[in-house]
Coordinates of C-alpha atoms in Angstrom, one line a residue:
X1 CA -68.8 -22.9 -81.1
X2 CA -67.5 -20.0 -79.0
X3 CA -67.8 -16.4 -79.7
X4 CA -65.0 -14.0 -78.7
X5 CA -66.2 -11.1 -76.6
X6 CA -65.0 -7.6 -77.7
X7 CA -65.2 -4.3 -76.0
X8 CA -68.4 -2.3 -77.0
X9 CA -67.8 -0.4 -80.2
X10 CA -64.5 -2.1 -81.1
X11 CA -65.8 -3.9 -84.1
X12 CA -67.0 -0.7 -85.7
X13 CA -63.8 1.3 -85.3
X14 CA -62.0 0.2 -88.5
X15 CA -65.2 1.0 -90.5
X16 CA -65.4 4.4 -88.7
X17 CA -61.7 5.0 -89.5
X18 CA -62.4 4.2 -93.1
X19 CA -65.4 6.5 -93.4
X20 CA -63.4 9.2 -91.8
X21 CA -60.6 8.8 -94.4
X22 CA -63.1 9.0 -97.2
X23 CA -64.5 12.2 -95.8
X24 CA -61.0 13.7 -95.5
X25 CA -60.3 12.6 -99.1
X26 CA -63.5 14.3 -100.2
X27 CA -62.4 17.5 -98.4
X28 CA -59.2 17.5 -100.4
X29 CA -60.7 17.0 -103.8
X30 CA -64.4 17.9 -103.8
X31 CA -64.6 21.2 -101.9
X32 CA -61.5 23.2 -103.2
X33 CA -63.4 25.3 -105.6
X34 CA -66.3 26.3 -103.4
X35 CA -64.1 26.4 -100.3
X36 CA -61.9 29.2 -101.8
X37 CA -64.8 31.3 -103.1
X38 CA -64.8 33.5 -99.9
X39 CA -61.5 34.9 -101.1
X40 CA -63.2 37.0 -103.8
X41 CA -67.0 36.9 -103.5
X42 CA -67.7 39.8 -101.2
X43 CA -64.8 41.9 -102.7
X44 CA -66.3 41.5 -106.1
X45 CA -69.9 42.4 -105.0
X46 CA -68.7 45.7 -103.5
X47 CA -66.1 46.5 -106.2
X48 CA -66.4 50.2 -106.9
X49 CA -65.1 49.7 -110.5
X50 CA -68.1 47.4 -111.2
X51 CA -70.2 48.7 -114.1
X52 CA -73.2 48.3 -111.7
X53 CA -71.7 49.1 -108.3
X54 CA -73.4 48.2 -105.1
X55 CA -72.9 50.9 -102.3
X56 CA -71.5 49.4 -99.1
X57 CA -74.3 50.7 -96.8
X58 CA -75.2 49.0 -93.7
X59 CA -78.4 47.8 -95.1
X60 CA -76.8 46.6 -98.3
X61 CA -74.1 44.7 -96.4
X62 CA -76.7 42.8 -94.4
X63 CA -78.7 42.1 -97.5
X64 CA -75.7 40.9 -99.5
X65 CA -74.3 38.6 -96.7
X66 CA -77.8 37.2 -96.2
X67 CA -78.2 36.6 -100.0
X68 CA -74.9 34.8 -100.1
X69 CA -75.9 32.5 -97.2
X70 CA -79.4 31.7 -98.6
X71 CA -78.0 31.2 -102.1
X72 CA -75.5 28.7 -100.8
X73 CA -78.3 27.0 -98.9
X74 CA -80.8 26.8 -101.8
X75 CA -78.3 25.9 -104.5
X76 CA -75.6 23.8 -102.8
X77 CA -77.4 22.4 -99.8
X78 CA -80.9 21.7 -101.2
X79 CA -80.4 21.4 -105.0
X80 CA -77.1 19.4 -105.0
X81 CA -76.6 17.7 -101.6
X82 CA -80.2 16.9 -100.7
X83 CA -81.7 16.4 -104.1
X84 CA -79.4 16.0 -107.1
X85 CA -77.0 13.6 -105.4
X86 CA -79.8 11.1 -105.0
X87 CA -79.7 10.5 -108.8
X88 CA -76.8 8.7 -110.2
X89 CA -75.8 6.5 -113.1
X90 CA -74.3 3.4 -111.7
X91 CA -72.9 5.4 -108.8
X92 CA -71.6 8.2 -110.9
X93 CA -72.9 11.7 -110.7
X94 CA -72.5 15.0 -112.5
X95 CA -74.0 16.4 -115.7
X96 CA -72.5 13.6 -117.8
X97 CA -74.2 11.0 -115.7
X98 CA -77.5 12.8 -116.3
X99 CA -76.8 12.9 -120.1
X100 CA -76.2 9.2 -120.2
X101 CA -79.4 8.4 -118.4
X102 CA -81.3 10.6 -121.0
X103 CA -79.4 8.9 -123.8
X104 CA -80.4 5.5 -122.4
X105 CA -84.0 6.4 -122.4
X106 CA -83.7 7.9 -125.9
X107 CA -82.1 4.7 -127.2
X108 CA -84.9 2.7 -125.7
X109 CA -87.5 4.6 -127.8
X110 CA -88.4 7.3 -125.2
X111 CA -89.6 10.8 -126.1
X112 CA -87.9 13.4 -128.1
X113 CA -87.8 15.4 -124.9
X114 CA -85.0 13.1 -123.6
X115 CA -82.8 13.8 -126.6
X116 CA -83.5 17.5 -126.5
X117 CA -82.5 17.6 -122.8
X118 CA -79.4 15.5 -123.5
X119 CA -78.3 18.1 -126.0
X120 CA -78.9 20.8 -123.4
X121 CA -76.8 18.8 -121.0
X122 CA -74.1 18.6 -123.6
X123 CA -74.0 22.5 -123.6
X124 CA -73.8 22.3 -119.8
X125 CA -70.7 20.1 -120.1
X126 CA -69.3 22.6 -122.6
X127 CA -69.9 25.4 -120.0
X128 CA -68.1 23.3 -117.5
X129 CA -65.0 23.2 -119.9
X130 CA -65.2 27.0 -119.8
X131 CA -65.3 26.8 -116.0
X132 CA -62.2 24.6 -116.0
X133 CA -60.3 27.3 -117.9
X134 CA -61.4 30.2 -115.7
X135 CA -61.3 28.6 -112.2
X136 CA -57.4 28.2 -112.2
X137 CA -57.0 31.7 -113.4
X138 CA -59.3 33.4 -111.0
X139 CA -58.5 31.2 -108.0
X140 CA -54.7 31.5 -108.1
X141 CA -54.9 35.3 -109.0
X142 CA -57.2 35.9 -106.1
X143 CA -54.9 34.1 -103.7
X144 CA -51.6 35.7 -105.0
X145 CA -53.3 39.2 -104.8
X146 CA -52.9 38.8 -101.0
X147 CA -49.3 39.8 -101.6
X148 CA -50.2 43.4 -102.1
X149 CA -51.9 43.4 -98.7
X150 CA -48.7 42.1 -97.2
X151 CA -46.7 44.7 -99.1
X152 CA -48.1 47.1 -101.8
X153 CA -44.7 46.9 -103.5
X154 CA -45.4 43.3 -104.4
X155 CA -48.4 44.3 -106.7
X156 CA -46.3 44.1 -109.9
X157 CA -45.4 40.5 -109.1
X158 CA -48.9 39.2 -108.9
X159 CA -49.3 38.2 -112.5
X160 CA -45.8 36.8 -113.0
X161 CA -46.1 34.7 -109.8
X162 CA -49.5 33.5 -110.8
X163 CA -48.2 32.5 -114.3
X164 CA -45.4 30.5 -112.8
X165 CA -47.7 28.6 -110.4
X166 CA -50.0 27.8 -113.3
X167 CA -47.2 26.5 -115.5
X168 CA -45.9 24.3 -112.7
X169 CA -49.4 23.1 -111.9
X170 CA -50.1 21.9 -115.5
X171 CA -46.6 20.6 -115.9
X172 CA -47.1 18.3 -112.9
X173 CA -50.4 16.9 -114.2
X174 CA -48.6 14.0 -116.0
X175 CA -47.4 12.7 -112.7
X176 CA -51.0 12.3 -111.5
X177 CA -52.6 13.3 -108.2
X178 CA -52.0 10.1 -106.3
X179 CA -48.8 11.2 -104.8
X180 CA -50.0 14.6 -103.6
X181 CA -53.6 13.6 -103.0
X182 CA -52.9 12.4 -99.5
X183 CA -51.8 16.0 -98.6
X184 CA -55.0 17.6 -100.1
X185 CA -57.3 16.6 -97.3
X186 CA -55.2 17.9 -94.4
X187 CA -54.4 21.1 -96.2
X188 CA -58.1 21.8 -96.8
X189 CA -59.0 21.0 -93.2
X190 CA -56.4 23.5 -92.2
X191 CA -57.9 26.0 -94.7
X192 CA -61.4 25.6 -93.5
X193 CA -60.3 25.8 -89.8
X194 CA -58.3 29.0 -90.5
X195 CA -61.1 30.8 -92.5
X196 CA -63.6 29.8 -89.8
X197 CA -61.5 31.0 -87.0
X198 CA -61.0 34.4 -88.7
X199 CA -64.7 34.6 -89.3
X200 CA -65.4 34.0 -85.6
X201 CA -62.9 36.8 -84.8
X202 CA -64.8 39.2 -87.2
X203 CA -68.2 38.2 -85.8
X204 CA -67.0 38.7 -82.2
X205 CA -66.1 42.3 -83.1
X206 CA -69.5 43.0 -84.7
X207 CA -71.9 40.3 -83.4
X208 CA -74.9 42.1 -85.0
X209 CA -73.9 40.6 -88.4
X210 CA -75.4 37.3 -87.2
X211 CA -78.8 38.8 -88.0
X212 CA -77.9 38.4 -91.7
X213 CA -78.6 34.6 -91.3
X214 CA -82.3 35.5 -91.3
X215 CA -83.9 35.1 -94.7
X216 CA -85.8 38.4 -94.1
X217 CA -82.7 40.4 -94.9
X218 CA -82.2 38.6 -98.2
X219 CA -85.9 38.9 -99.1
X220 CA -85.9 42.5 -98.0
X221 CA -82.8 43.4 -100.0
X222 CA -84.3 41.8 -103.1
X223 CA -87.7 43.3 -102.7
X224 CA -86.7 46.8 -101.5
X225 CA -83.6 47.3 -103.6
X226 CA -84.2 45.0 -106.6
X227 CA -82.2 47.3 -108.9
X228 CA -79.1 46.8 -106.7
X229 CA -79.8 43.2 -105.7
X230 CA -80.3 42.1 -109.2
X231 CA -76.9 43.3 -110.3
X232 CA -75.3 42.0 -107.1
X233 CA -76.4 38.5 -108.0
X234 CA -73.8 38.4 -110.8
X235 CA -71.1 38.4 -108.1
X236 CA -73.0 36.6 -105.3
X237 CA -73.2 33.5 -107.6
X238 CA -69.3 33.2 -107.1
X239 CA -70.3 31.9 -103.6
X240 CA -71.6 28.6 -105.2
X241 CA -68.8 28.0 -107.6
X242 CA -67.7 24.3 -107.4
X243 CA -71.2 23.1 -106.6
X244 CA -71.1 20.9 -109.7
X245 CA -67.9 19.3 -108.3
X246 CA -69.9 17.9 -105.3
X247 CA -72.1 16.1 -107.7
X248 CA -69.5 15.1 -110.3
X249 CA -67.2 13.5 -107.7
X250 CA -69.9 11.5 -106.1
X251 CA -68.7 8.4 -108.0
X252 CA -65.3 8.6 -106.3
X253 CA -66.4 9.2 -102.7
X254 CA -70.1 8.5 -102.4
X255 CA -72.9 10.8 -101.4
X256 CA -72.6 10.3 -97.6
X257 CA -68.9 11.4 -97.2
X258 CA -69.6 14.5 -99.4
X259 CA -72.7 15.4 -97.5
X260 CA -70.9 15.0 -94.1
X261 CA -67.9 17.1 -95.2
X262 CA -70.2 19.8 -96.5
X263 CA -72.6 20.0 -93.6
X264 CA -70.2 19.6 -90.7
X265 CA -67.1 21.6 -91.9
X266 CA -67.3 23.4 -95.3
X267 CA -70.6 25.1 -94.9
X268 CA -70.0 26.4 -91.3
X269 CA -66.5 27.6 -92.3
X270 CA -67.6 29.4 -95.4
X271 CA -70.6 30.9 -93.6
X272 CA -68.4 32.2 -90.8
X273 CA -65.9 33.7 -93.3
X274 CA -68.7 35.5 -95.1
X275 CA -70.2 36.8 -91.8
X276 CA -66.7 37.9 -90.6
X277 CA -66.0 39.8 -93.7
X278 CA -69.4 41.5 -93.5
X279 CA -68.6 42.5 -90.0
X280 CA -65.2 43.9 -91.1
X281 CA -66.9 46.0 -93.8
X282 CA -69.4 47.4 -91.4
X283 CA -66.6 48.5 -89.1
X284 CA -64.6 50.3 -91.8
X285 CA -65.5 50.7 -95.4
X286 CA -61.8 50.9 -96.3
X287 CA -61.7 47.2 -95.8
X288 CA -63.7 46.7 -99.0
X289 CA -60.4 46.5 -100.9
X290 CA -59.7 43.0 -99.6
X291 CA -62.0 41.9 -96.8
X292 CA -60.9 38.3 -96.9
X293 CA -57.2 38.9 -96.2
X294 CA -57.9 42.0 -94.0
X295 CA -59.9 39.8 -91.7
X296 CA -56.7 37.9 -90.9
X297 CA -54.5 39.2 -88.0
X298 CA -51.3 40.9 -89.2
X299 CA -49.0 38.2 -87.7
X300 CA -50.9 35.5 -89.7
X301 CA -51.3 37.4 -93.0
X302 CA -48.3 35.9 -94.8
X303 CA -49.1 32.3 -93.7
X304 CA -52.7 32.9 -94.8
X305 CA -51.6 34.1 -98.3
X306 CA -49.5 30.8 -98.6
X307 CA -52.3 28.6 -97.3
X308 CA -54.8 30.4 -99.7
X309 CA -52.4 29.8 -102.7
X310 CA -52.2 26.1 -101.7
X311 CA -55.9 25.9 -101.4
X312 CA -56.5 27.5 -104.8
X313 CA -54.0 25.2 -106.4
X314 CA -56.0 22.3 -105.0
X315 CA -59.2 23.9 -106.3
X316 CA -57.6 24.2 -109.7
X317 CA -56.3 20.6 -109.6
X318 CA -59.8 19.4 -108.9
X319 CA -61.4 21.3 -111.8
X320 CA -58.5 20.3 -114.2
X321 CA -59.1 16.6 -113.2
X322 CA -62.8 17.2 -113.8
X323 CA -62.1 18.5 -117.3
X324 CA -60.0 15.4 -118.0
X325 CA -62.9 13.2 -116.9
X326 CA -65.6 15.1 -118.8
X327 CA -63.6 15.1 -122.1
X328 CA -62.7 11.4 -121.7
X329 CA -66.4 10.5 -121.1
X330 CA -67.4 12.7 -124.0
X331 CA -64.9 10.9 -126.3
X332 CA -66.2 7.5 -125.1
X333 CA -69.8 8.5 -125.8
X334 CA -68.9 9.7 -129.3
X335 CA -68.9 13.5 -128.8
X336 CA -65.2 13.8 -129.3
X337 CA -62.5 11.9 -131.2
X338 CA -60.5 9.2 -129.5
X339 CA -58.1 11.0 -127.2
X340 CA -54.9 9.8 -125.8
X341 CA -55.6 9.0 -122.1
X342 CA -52.9 8.1 -119.5
X343 CA -54.0 6.4 -116.2
X344 CA -51.9 7.8 -113.4
X345 CA -52.9 5.6 -110.6
X346 CA -53.1 1.8 -110.4
X347 CA -55.6 2.0 -107.5
X348 CA -57.8 4.9 -108.4
X349 CA -59.7 4.4 -111.7
X350 CA -60.7 8.1 -112.1
X351 CA -57.2 9.5 -112.0
X352 CA -56.4 10.1 -115.6
X353 CA -54.2 12.5 -117.6
X354 CA -55.3 13.7 -121.1
X355 CA -52.2 15.5 -122.6
X356 CA -53.9 17.3 -125.4
X357 CA -56.6 18.8 -123.0
X358 CA -53.9 19.6 -120.5
X359 CA -51.9 21.8 -122.8
X360 CA -55.0 23.4 -124.3
X361 CA -56.1 24.3 -120.7
X362 CA -52.7 25.6 -119.8
X363 CA -52.5 28.0 -122.8
X364 CA -56.1 29.1 -122.2
X365 CA -55.5 29.8 -118.5
X366 CA -52.3 31.8 -119.2
X367 CA -54.1 33.7 -121.8
X368 CA -56.8 34.7 -119.3
X369 CA -54.3 35.6 -116.6
X370 CA -52.4 38.0 -118.9
X371 CA -55.5 39.4 -120.6
X372 CA -57.6 40.1 -117.4
X373 CA -54.6 40.5 -114.9
X374 CA -56.9 40.5 -111.8
X375 CA -59.6 38.3 -110.3
X376 CA -62.3 41.0 -110.3
X377 CA -62.2 41.3 -114.1
X378 CA -62.5 37.5 -114.5
X379 CA -65.4 37.3 -112.1
X380 CA -68.0 38.3 -114.7
X381 CA -66.9 35.5 -117.0
X382 CA -66.8 33.0 -114.1
X383 CA -70.3 33.7 -113.0
X384 CA -71.8 32.9 -116.5
X385 CA -70.2 29.5 -116.5
X386 CA -71.3 28.7 -113.0
X387 CA -75.0 29.8 -113.4
X388 CA -75.3 28.1 -116.8
X389 CA -74.1 24.8 -115.6
X390 CA -76.2 24.9 -112.3
X391 CA -79.4 25.8 -114.2
X392 CA -78.9 23.0 -116.8
X393 CA -78.2 20.5 -114.1
X394 CA -81.3 21.5 -112.2
X395 CA -83.5 21.1 -115.3
X396 CA -82.1 17.7 -116.1
X397 CA -82.3 16.5 -112.5
X398 CA -86.0 17.4 -112.2
X399 CA -86.7 15.7 -115.5
X400 CA -85.1 12.5 -114.3
X401 CA -86.8 12.7 -110.9
X402 CA -90.1 13.4 -112.7
X403 CA -89.7 10.2 -114.6
X404 CA -88.3 7.9 -111.8
X405 CA -89.3 9.2 -108.4
X406 CA -92.4 8.1 -106.7
X407 CA -93.2 11.6 -105.4
X408 CA -96.4 13.6 -106.0
X409 CA -96.0 15.6 -109.1
X410 CA -97.1 18.9 -107.4
X411 CA -94.2 18.5 -104.8
X412 CA -91.6 18.2 -107.6
X413 CA -93.3 20.9 -109.8
X414 CA -93.4 23.4 -106.9
X415 CA -89.8 22.6 -105.8
X416 CA -88.5 22.9 -109.3
X417 CA -90.3 26.3 -109.8
X418 CA -88.6 27.7 -106.7
X419 CA -85.2 26.5 -107.4
X420 CA -85.2 27.3 -111.2
X421 CA -86.5 30.8 -110.4
X422 CA -83.5 31.3 -108.3
X423 CA -81.2 29.8 -110.9
X424 CA -82.7 31.9 -113.7
X425 CA -82.4 35.1 -111.7
X426 CA -78.6 34.4 -111.4
X427 CA -78.5 33.7 -115.2
X428 CA -80.3 36.9 -116.0
X429 CA -78.0 38.9 -113.7
X430 CA -74.9 37.5 -115.4
X431 CA -76.3 38.3 -118.8
X432 CA -76.1 42.0 -117.9
X433 CA -72.3 41.5 -117.7
X434 CA -72.2 40.1 -121.2
X435 CA -70.0 42.9 -122.6
X436 CA -67.9 42.9 -119.5
X437 CA -66.6 39.4 -119.7
X438 CA -69.5 37.0 -119.6
X439 CA -69.3 36.7 -123.4
X440 CA -66.0 34.8 -122.9
X441 CA -67.7 31.9 -121.2
X442 CA -70.5 31.7 -123.8
X443 CA -67.9 31.9 -126.6
X444 CA -65.9 29.0 -125.1
X445 CA -69.0 27.0 -124.4
X446 CA -70.5 27.5 -127.9
X447 CA -67.2 26.6 -129.5
X448 CA -66.9 23.4 -127.5
X449 CA -70.5 22.6 -128.1
X450 CA -70.1 23.1 -131.8
X451 CA -67.0 20.9 -132.0
X452 CA -68.8 18.1 -130.0
X453 CA -72.0 18.2 -132.1
X454 CA -70.0 18.4 -135.3
X455 CA -67.9 15.5 -134.4
X456 CA -71.0 13.4 -133.4
X457 CA -72.7 14.2 -136.7
X458 CA -69.6 13.7 -138.8
X459 CA -69.0 10.4 -137.1
X460 CA -72.5 9.2 -138.0
X461 CA -71.9 10.1 -141.7
X462 CA -68.5 8.4 -141.9
X463 CA -69.7 5.3 -140.1
X464 CA -72.6 4.9 -142.6
X465 CA -70.2 5.2 -145.5
X466 CA -67.7 2.9 -143.9
X467 CA -70.4 0.2 -143.3
X468 CA -71.4 0.5 -147.0
X469 CA -67.8 -0.1 -148.1
X470 CA -67.3 -3.1 -145.7
X471 CA -70.5 -5.0 -146.6
X472 CA -72.2 -7.6 -144.6
X473 CA -70.0 -9.8 -142.4
X474 CA -72.0 -13.0 -142.6
X475 CA -72.1 -12.8 -146.4
X476 CA -68.4 -12.3 -146.5
X477 CA -67.7 -15.3 -144.2
X478 CA -70.0 -17.5 -146.2
X479 CA -67.9 -16.7 -149.3
X480 CA -64.9 -17.8 -147.4
X481 CA -66.6 -21.0 -146.3
X482 CA -67.9 -22.0 -149.7
X483 CA -64.7 -21.1 -151.6
X484 CA -66.2 -18.4 -153.6
X485 CA -63.4 -16.3 -152.3
X486 CA -60.4 -18.7 -152.5
X487 CA -57.8 -18.1 -149.9
X488 CA -54.8 -19.9 -148.3
X489 CA -55.3 -20.6 -144.6
X490 CA -52.1 -19.9 -142.6
X491 CA -51.3 -20.8 -139.1
X492 CA -51.8 -18.3 -136.3
X493 CA -54.4 -15.9 -134.8
X494 CA -55.6 -12.7 -136.3
X495 CA -57.7 -10.1 -134.4
X496 CA -59.5 -7.6 -136.6
X497 CA -60.9 -4.6 -134.7
X498 CA -64.0 -3.1 -136.3
X499 CA -66.3 -0.2 -135.3
X500 CA -69.4 -1.9 -136.6
X501 CA -70.8 -5.2 -135.4
X502 CA -72.5 -6.5 -138.6
X503 CA -69.9 -5.6 -141.3
X504 CA -66.7 -7.1 -142.5
X505 CA -63.6 -5.1 -141.4
X506 CA -61.9 -3.3 -144.3
X507 CA -58.6 -4.8 -143.2
X508 CA -60.0 -8.4 -143.3
X509 CA -61.5 -7.8 -146.7
X510 CA -58.2 -6.4 -148.0
X511 CA -56.2 -9.3 -146.6
X512 CA -58.4 -11.8 -148.4
X513 CA -59.0 -9.9 -151.7
X514 CA -55.4 -8.8 -152.2
X515 CA -53.2 -11.2 -150.2
X516 CA -55.6 -14.2 -150.6
X517 CA -54.8 -15.4 -147.1
X518 CA -56.7 -15.8 -143.8
X519 CA -55.5 -16.9 -140.5
X520 CA -56.4 -20.3 -138.9
X521 CA -58.0 -18.4 -136.0
X522 CA -59.9 -15.2 -136.8
X523 CA -61.7 -13.0 -134.3
X524 CA -63.6 -10.0 -135.5
X525 CA -63.9 -7.7 -132.5
X526 CA -66.3 -4.8 -132.2
X527 CA -65.5 -2.5 -129.3
X528 CA -68.5 -0.8 -127.7
X529 CA -68.8 1.9 -125.0
X530 CA -71.6 1.2 -122.7
X531 CA -73.6 4.2 -121.3
X532 CA -72.6 3.2 -117.7
X533 CA -69.3 4.0 -116.0
X534 CA -68.2 0.4 -115.5
X535 CA -69.2 -3.1 -116.4
X536 CA -69.1 -6.5 -114.6
X537 CA -66.8 -9.0 -116.2
X538 CA -69.7 -11.3 -117.1
X539 CA -71.2 -8.6 -119.2
X540 CA -67.9 -7.8 -120.9
X541 CA -67.9 -10.0 -124.0
X542 CA -70.7 -11.3 -126.3
X543 CA -69.8 -14.2 -128.6
X544 CA -71.4 -14.8 -132.0
X545 CA -70.5 -17.8 -134.2
X546 CA -70.6 -16.9 -137.8
X547 CA -72.0 -19.8 -139.9
X548 CA -70.2 -23.0 -139.1
X549 CA -69.1 -23.6 -135.5
X550 CA -65.7 -25.0 -136.6
X551 CA -64.5 -22.6 -139.2
X552 CA -62.3 -20.7 -136.7
X553 CA -64.0 -17.4 -137.4
X554 CA -65.8 -15.7 -134.5
X555 CA -67.4 -12.4 -133.9
X556 CA -66.8 -10.8 -130.4
X557 CA -68.5 -7.7 -129.0
X558 CA -66.3 -6.3 -126.3
X559 CA -67.9 -3.7 -124.0
X560 CA -66.3 -1.2 -121.7
X561 CA -67.9 1.4 -119.4
X562 CA -67.3 5.0 -120.4
X563 CA -65.1 5.4 -117.3
X564 CA -62.9 2.4 -118.1
X565 CA -59.7 2.0 -120.2
X566 CA -60.5 -0.2 -123.2
X567 CA -57.9 -2.9 -122.9
X568 CA -58.8 -5.4 -125.7
X569 CA -56.1 -8.1 -125.1
X570 CA -57.0 -8.2 -121.4
X571 CA -60.7 -8.7 -122.3
X572 CA -60.0 -11.5 -124.8
X573 CA -57.7 -13.3 -122.3
X574 CA -60.8 -13.9 -120.2
X575 CA -62.3 -16.2 -122.9
X576 CA -62.1 -20.0 -122.9
X577 CA -60.9 -21.9 -126.1
X578 CA -64.4 -23.3 -126.7
X579 CA -65.8 -19.8 -126.8
X580 CA -63.8 -18.9 -129.9
X581 CA -63.9 -22.2 -131.9
X582 CA -60.3 -22.8 -130.8
X583 CA -57.6 -21.2 -128.6
X584 CA -56.7 -17.7 -129.5
X585 CA -52.9 -17.4 -129.3
X586 CA -52.8 -13.9 -127.9
X587 CA -49.1 -14.0 -127.1
X588 CA -48.4 -14.2 -130.8
X589 CA -51.6 -12.9 -132.3
X590 CA -51.5 -10.2 -135.1
X591 CA -53.9 -7.3 -134.6
X592 CA -55.3 -5.6 -137.7
X593 CA -56.7 -2.1 -137.7
X594 CA -58.6 -0.3 -140.5
X595 CA -57.6 3.2 -140.8
X596 CA -59.8 5.7 -142.6
X597 CA -58.4 8.9 -144.1
X598 CA -61.0 11.7 -144.4
X599 CA -61.1 13.8 -147.5
X600 CA -63.1 17.0 -148.1
X601 CA -66.0 16.3 -150.5
X602 CA -69.3 17.9 -151.4
X603 CA -71.6 15.3 -149.8
X604 CA -74.8 16.6 -148.3
X605 CA -75.5 16.2 -144.5
X606 CA -73.2 19.0 -143.1
X607 CA -72.4 22.5 -144.1
X608 CA -69.0 23.1 -145.7
X609 CA -67.5 24.8 -142.6
X610 CA -68.7 21.9 -140.4
X611 CA -67.0 19.4 -142.8
X612 CA -63.8 21.3 -142.5
X613 CA -64.1 21.4 -138.7
X614 CA -64.8 17.7 -138.6
X615 CA -61.7 16.9 -140.6
X616 CA -59.6 19.3 -138.5
X617 CA -60.9 17.7 -135.3
X618 CA -60.0 14.2 -136.6
X619 CA -56.2 15.2 -136.5
X620 CA -56.2 15.0 -132.7
X621 CA -57.4 11.4 -132.7
X622 CA -55.2 9.2 -130.6
X623 CA -53.3 6.2 -131.9
X624 CA -55.8 3.3 -131.9
X625 CA -53.2 0.7 -131.0
X626 CA -52.3 2.7 -127.8
X627 CA -55.9 3.4 -127.0
X628 CA -57.0 -0.2 -127.1
X629 CA -53.8 -1.4 -125.4
X630 CA -52.7 -3.4 -128.5
X631 CA -49.0 -4.6 -128.8
X632 CA -47.5 -2.2 -131.3
X633 CA -45.0 -4.7 -132.7
X634 CA -47.9 -7.0 -133.7
X635 CA -50.3 -4.4 -135.0
X636 CA -50.9 -3.9 -138.8
X637 CA -52.7 -0.8 -140.2
X638 CA -54.6 -1.0 -143.5
X639 CA -56.1 2.2 -144.8
X640 CA -58.8 3.5 -147.0
X641 CA -60.4 6.9 -147.5
X642 CA -63.9 8.5 -147.1
X643 CA -65.1 11.7 -148.6
X644 CA -67.0 14.0 -146.2

């Protein structure tokens, strides 16, 4: 056997190119939100119209820039990149991944703490939905506000131009991000290169600002001017917006590409931008009005506004996609009704479009734009969403690490104490802005949390009543076998979808009791959502023979991960004829669905207003045939009703 000789390093080049492509892709999707935060963070800290203004003295500028840098290091680099991203659920990250880990432990009989923390995590997911409404509004507004720096006469156009961009952005969601996704990475590389270069120019004019990298300035500002520093934290937290995206998108890109992109490009570029803006403010306090854009040379100002707008649209795209993902996962886990989901890419599993959520977000974002009209006013609401989500993620992460990591408890406890102290300081600072806009985030989160917990509770009640109406499946099949329930056997295959795994579907019961017929081949299919993102094909279907092995009636449990599209015909096509007591003629099979109509009753278990909310929420439930990929021309619906 001969071995071909290759030049050194040649074999690794394709892999290196692939890794580089993944890093570029991560730059285009993951870092849009946090990468555009330099546009408005320092401007918001020193906003003279702030209810708790921070004077732009030399000492304060050094302290604020230092606090921004070390907040980014502690929250993003340490909490997320170095720690949280080491915990995943089958490769998936984010707060929903932590929730599913906790639910798994609770399901296996673990402590009540796991369920309590899962509920806390659900509130964190609700805060993220608030974030997904505020991010497009504040990001695009802050970029378009650069027009008034180009020409003050353009100020009246800021809100209309922002509204048009947002409408176009949401209108384009149905086409998916696959087509434009290839452009995102290069645009964000250009963005980080540009803001880093402008930052270097600012530092070169005032090199003393580099001293702000020392933690002594951050500590000194906090200790010596706590009254100012505490209120400044409410705006400084804007520098870490998008930190959750690093974790949430880990399943799409992996931990290493995100870490590489953050450490070698995003962190240096953002740090240089903050240092450059600080230097610019030290040179002339008049630059406080828009330090980010004023850091740009005059000849490059208009291109920077265009590039900033493109970057903020990418940031908005990322958070909108994140909202689609969170709501889809919440629906799969039983926190929301079944939603209509469209997969917009044949190659990328995570690229989905949820029409109902898209239009709710668009109306909400436009409402925020026209109500607040500038990015500074929205900053208070934005900070509350960010700090709440980060704090909850930190709590959940350390609980998981406590349970699973082989690390001395005192190390975890001391690290958690430091990081949670920082997080809670930010939360407390943002609570001081409650009446100035932070209430909006809490209102959105409480509303979303109430809807999700109400749906979960109502679904449990309806499921229990439905199972009582359906009766035991084995007992029903035994009656068919013994002739107690006389029926005519007709040729063909019938597939009965059922939520429960041990009860007779209402549609099957109605077909037998009223039509007195059953098909030659009957498959009762229970569809379950696993608490992992994806399942291997060998774990997809569980087969259970009911009574006799030749009566043609089989029970199948079909499982899908919460990040998968539940395609029932495809899953059934993987089965061999001997698995189902005969061949299922899927090309001609009739699919039966049991439809439940909800009616308002006076049953105990939920307050009257929650029963009404549950019934109202049920109206957005997506069509079951489309959701399970059933052929519409061969799908029959048989209905019943349940009092709630």
